[in-house]
Coordinates of C-alpha atoms in Angstrom, one line a residue:
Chain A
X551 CA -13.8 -1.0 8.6
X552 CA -11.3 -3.4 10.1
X553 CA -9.2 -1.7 12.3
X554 CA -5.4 -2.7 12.2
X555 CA -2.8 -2.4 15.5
X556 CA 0.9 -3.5 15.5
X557 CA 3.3 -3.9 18.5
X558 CA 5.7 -2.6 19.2
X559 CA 5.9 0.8 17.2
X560 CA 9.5 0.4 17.3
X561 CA 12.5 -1.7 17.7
X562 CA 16.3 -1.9 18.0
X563 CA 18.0 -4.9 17.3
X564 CA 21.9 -6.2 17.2
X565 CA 22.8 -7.5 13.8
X566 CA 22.2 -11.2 13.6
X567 CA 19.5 -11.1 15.9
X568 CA 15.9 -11.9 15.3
X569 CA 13.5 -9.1 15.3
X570 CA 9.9 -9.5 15.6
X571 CA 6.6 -7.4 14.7
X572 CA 2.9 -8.0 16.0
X573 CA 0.0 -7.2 14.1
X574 CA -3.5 -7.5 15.4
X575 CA -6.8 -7.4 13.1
X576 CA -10.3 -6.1 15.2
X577 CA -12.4 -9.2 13.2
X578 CA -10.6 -12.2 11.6
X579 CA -9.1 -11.5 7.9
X580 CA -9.0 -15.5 7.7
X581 CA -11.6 -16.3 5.3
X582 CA -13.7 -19.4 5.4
X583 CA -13.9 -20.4 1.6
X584 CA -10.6 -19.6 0.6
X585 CA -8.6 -21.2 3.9
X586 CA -6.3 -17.8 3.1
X587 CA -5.4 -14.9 5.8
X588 CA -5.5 -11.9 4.1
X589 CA -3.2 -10.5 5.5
X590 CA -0.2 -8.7 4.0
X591 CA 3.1 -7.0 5.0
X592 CA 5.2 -4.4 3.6
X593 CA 9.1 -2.6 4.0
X594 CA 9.3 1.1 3.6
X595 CA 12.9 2.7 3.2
X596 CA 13.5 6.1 3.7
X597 CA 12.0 8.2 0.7
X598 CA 11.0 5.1 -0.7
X599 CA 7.4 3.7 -1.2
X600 CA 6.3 0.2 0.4
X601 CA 7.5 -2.7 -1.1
X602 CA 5.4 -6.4 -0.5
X603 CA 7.3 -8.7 1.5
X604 CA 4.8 -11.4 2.4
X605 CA 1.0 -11.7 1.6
X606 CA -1.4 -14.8 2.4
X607 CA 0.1 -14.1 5.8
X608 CA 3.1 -16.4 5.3
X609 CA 3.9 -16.5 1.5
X610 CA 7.0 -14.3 0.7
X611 CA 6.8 -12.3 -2.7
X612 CA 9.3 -13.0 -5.3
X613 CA 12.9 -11.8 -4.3
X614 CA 12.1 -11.6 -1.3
X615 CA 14.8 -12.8 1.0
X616 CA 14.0 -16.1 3.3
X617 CA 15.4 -14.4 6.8
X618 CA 11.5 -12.6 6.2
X619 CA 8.6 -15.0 7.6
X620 CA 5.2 -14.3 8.3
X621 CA 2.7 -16.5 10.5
X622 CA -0.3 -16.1 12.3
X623 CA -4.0 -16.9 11.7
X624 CA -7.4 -15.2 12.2
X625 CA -6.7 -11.9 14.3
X626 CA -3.2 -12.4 15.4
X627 CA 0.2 -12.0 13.0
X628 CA 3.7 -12.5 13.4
X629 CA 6.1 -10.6 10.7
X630 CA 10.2 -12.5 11.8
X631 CA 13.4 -11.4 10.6
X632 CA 15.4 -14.4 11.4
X633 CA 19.1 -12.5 11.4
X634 CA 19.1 -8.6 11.1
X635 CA 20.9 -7.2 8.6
X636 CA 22.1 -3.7 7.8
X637 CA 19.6 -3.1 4.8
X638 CA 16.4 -4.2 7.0
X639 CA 16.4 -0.8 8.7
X640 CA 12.8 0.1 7.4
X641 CA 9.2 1.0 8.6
X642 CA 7.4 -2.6 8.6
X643 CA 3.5 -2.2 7.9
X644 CA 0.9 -5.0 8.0
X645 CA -2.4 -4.7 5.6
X646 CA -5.5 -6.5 5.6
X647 CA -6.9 -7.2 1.6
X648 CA -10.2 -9.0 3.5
X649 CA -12.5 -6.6 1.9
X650 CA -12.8 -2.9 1.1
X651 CA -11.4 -1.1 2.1
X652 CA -8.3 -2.5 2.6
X653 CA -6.0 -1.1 5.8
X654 CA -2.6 -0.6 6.5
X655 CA -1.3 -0.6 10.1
X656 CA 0.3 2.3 11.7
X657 CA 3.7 1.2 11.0
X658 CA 6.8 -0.8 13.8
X659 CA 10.3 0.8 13.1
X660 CA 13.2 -1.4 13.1
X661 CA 16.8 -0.4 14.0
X662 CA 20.2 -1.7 14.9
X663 CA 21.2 -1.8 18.5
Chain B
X142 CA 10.5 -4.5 -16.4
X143 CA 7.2 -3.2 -14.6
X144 CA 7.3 0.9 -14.0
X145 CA 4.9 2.6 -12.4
X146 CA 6.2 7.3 -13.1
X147 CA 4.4 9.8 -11.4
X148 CA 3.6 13.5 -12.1
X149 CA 5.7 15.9 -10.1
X150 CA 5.3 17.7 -6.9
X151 CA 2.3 20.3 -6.8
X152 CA 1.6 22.8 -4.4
X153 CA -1.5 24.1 -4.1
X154 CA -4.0 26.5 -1.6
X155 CA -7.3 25.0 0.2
X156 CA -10.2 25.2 -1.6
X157 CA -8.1 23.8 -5.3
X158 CA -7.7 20.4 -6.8
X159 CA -5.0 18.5 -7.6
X160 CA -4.3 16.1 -10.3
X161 CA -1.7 13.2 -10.5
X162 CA -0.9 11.2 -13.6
X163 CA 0.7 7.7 -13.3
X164 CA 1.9 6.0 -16.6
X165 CA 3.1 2.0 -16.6
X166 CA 5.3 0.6 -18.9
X167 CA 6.4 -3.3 -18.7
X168 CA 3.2 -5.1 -18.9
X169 CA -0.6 -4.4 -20.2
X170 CA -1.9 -1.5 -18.6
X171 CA -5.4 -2.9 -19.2
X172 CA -4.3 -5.8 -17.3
X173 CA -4.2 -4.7 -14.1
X174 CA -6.2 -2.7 -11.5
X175 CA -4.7 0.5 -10.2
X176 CA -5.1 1.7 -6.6
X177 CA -4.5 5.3 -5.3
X178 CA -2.8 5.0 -1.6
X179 CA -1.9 8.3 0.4
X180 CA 0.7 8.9 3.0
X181 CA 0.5 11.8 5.4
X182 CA 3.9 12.4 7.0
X183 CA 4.9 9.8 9.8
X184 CA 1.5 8.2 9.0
X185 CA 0.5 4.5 7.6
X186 CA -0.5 4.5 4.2
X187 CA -4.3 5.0 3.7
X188 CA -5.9 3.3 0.2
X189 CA -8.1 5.7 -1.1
X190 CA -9.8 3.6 -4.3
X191 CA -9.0 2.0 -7.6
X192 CA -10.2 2.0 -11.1
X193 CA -10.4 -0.9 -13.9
X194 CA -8.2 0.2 -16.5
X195 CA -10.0 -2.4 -18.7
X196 CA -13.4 -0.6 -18.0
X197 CA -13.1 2.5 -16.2
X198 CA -14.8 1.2 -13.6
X199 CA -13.7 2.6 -10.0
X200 CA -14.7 2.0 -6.5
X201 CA -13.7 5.1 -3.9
X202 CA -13.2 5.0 -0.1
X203 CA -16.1 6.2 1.6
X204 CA -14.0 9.1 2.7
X205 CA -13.1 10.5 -0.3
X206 CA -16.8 9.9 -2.1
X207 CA -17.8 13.0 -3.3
X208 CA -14.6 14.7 -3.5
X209 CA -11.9 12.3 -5.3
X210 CA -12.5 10.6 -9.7
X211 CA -10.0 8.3 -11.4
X212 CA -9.9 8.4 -15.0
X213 CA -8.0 6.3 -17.2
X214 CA -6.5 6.6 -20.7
X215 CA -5.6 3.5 -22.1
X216 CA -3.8 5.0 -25.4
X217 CA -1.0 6.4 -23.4
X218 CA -1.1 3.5 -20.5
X219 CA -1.9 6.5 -17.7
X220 CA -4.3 6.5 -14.9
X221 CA -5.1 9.8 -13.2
X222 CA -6.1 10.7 -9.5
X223 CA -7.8 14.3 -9.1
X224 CA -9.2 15.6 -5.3
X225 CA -10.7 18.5 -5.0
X226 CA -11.4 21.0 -2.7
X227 CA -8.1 20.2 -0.9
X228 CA -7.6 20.7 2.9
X229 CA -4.6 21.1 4.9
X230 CA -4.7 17.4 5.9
X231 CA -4.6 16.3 2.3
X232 CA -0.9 17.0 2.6
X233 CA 0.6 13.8 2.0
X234 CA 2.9 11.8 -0.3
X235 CA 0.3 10.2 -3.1
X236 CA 1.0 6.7 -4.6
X237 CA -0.7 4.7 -7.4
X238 CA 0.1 0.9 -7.3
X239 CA -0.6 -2.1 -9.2
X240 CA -2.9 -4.6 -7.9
X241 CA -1.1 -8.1 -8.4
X242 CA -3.7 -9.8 -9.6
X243 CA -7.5 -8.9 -10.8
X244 CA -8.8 -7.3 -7.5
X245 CA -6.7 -9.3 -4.7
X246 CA -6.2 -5.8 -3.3
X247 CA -2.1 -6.4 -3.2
X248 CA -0.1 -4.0 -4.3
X249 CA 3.2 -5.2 -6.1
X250 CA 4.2 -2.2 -7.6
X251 CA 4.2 1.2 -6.7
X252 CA 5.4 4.3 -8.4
X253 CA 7.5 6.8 -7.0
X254 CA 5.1 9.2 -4.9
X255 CA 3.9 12.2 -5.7
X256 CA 4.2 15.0 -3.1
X257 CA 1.0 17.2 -2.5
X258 CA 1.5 20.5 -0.4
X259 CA -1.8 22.3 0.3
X260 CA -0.8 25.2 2.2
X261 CA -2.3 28.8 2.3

């Protein structure tokens, strides 16, 4: 099974302020006939349950706001909130869909400062 | 609008089996793929299979082979999750979700959670 890290497993950030997450993949989730990372990330909210933000790495779902960006290829992700705001307080989770079964990372907390 | 409701909280002793019902509204159940996705407390969530509501088909983590079956029944738009002989650890917060397209392992929808207790 791929094995999925993220850095650093938490965060405190000043409204306004960019805040960025690190996810690492053990083998690349970039596949060769597709050109796609499949790589996903996800918001969790207190008592909530995970909500897509971004999947293909870098392609935001629907409603999604555009302060959320994702980059990175092969083994190495980014997940960028360009300003903080209020409402982004949340557990961030990457999650490979590469094959089965698919893996969710251990989760990067993000507060205000 | 796409809704995903989930059976209610269940407590239950090691050794039993537990069984969680998630009925969609909003689009066609047969549609989509289901997943089941668990979340032990302060833990990532953890996918534990899915099933073709279209077929019945399923596929099942390797960990829960043997002990976990998802059944379907498309006249009521519900897909069901049962585990057996439940452990301790099997306490978690239990999840189905919608695939977002046919097997893309995405999940775009969720429904509410459903809180398993196993606990002598």
């Amino acid at each position: 099974d791929i094995v999925m890290t993220q850095s650093p497993d938490s965060l405190a950030v000043s409204l306004g302020e960019r805040a960025t997450i690190n996810c690492k993949s053990s083998q690349t989730v970039l596949h060769s006939s597709t050109n796609k990372n499949y790589l996903a990330w996800y918001q969790q909210k207190p008592r909530q349950p995970p909500r897509l933000l971004i999947y293909w790495a870098s392609t935001r779902e629907s409603g999604v706001p555009d302060r959320f960006s994702g980059s990175g290829s092969g083994t190495d992700f980014n997940l960028t909130i360009s300003s903080l705001q209020a409402e982004d307080v949340a557990v961030y989770f990457c999650q490979h869909n590469y094959n089965t079964p698919p893996v969710f990372g251990p989760g990067t907390k993000v507060d205000i400062k | 609008q796409v809704h995903l409701v989930q059976s209610g909280a269940e407590v239950k002793k090691p050794g039993a089996s537990v069984k969680v019902s998630c009925m969609v509204s909003g689009y066609t159940f047969t549609d989509y793929y289901i997943h089941w996705v668990r979340q032990a407390p302060g833990q990532g969530p953890e996918w534990m299979g899915w099933i073709n509501p279209n077929s019945g088909g399923t596929n099942y983590a390797r960990k829960f082979q043997g002990r976990v079956t998802m059944t379907r029944d498309t006249s009521i738009s519900t897909a069901y999750m049962e585990l057996n002989r439940l452990k301790s650890d099997d306490t978690a917060i239990y999840y189905c979700a919608r695939d977002m397209a046919k097997w893309q392992l995405l999940f775009d929808y969720w429904g509410q959670g459903t809180l398993v207790t196993v606990s002598s």
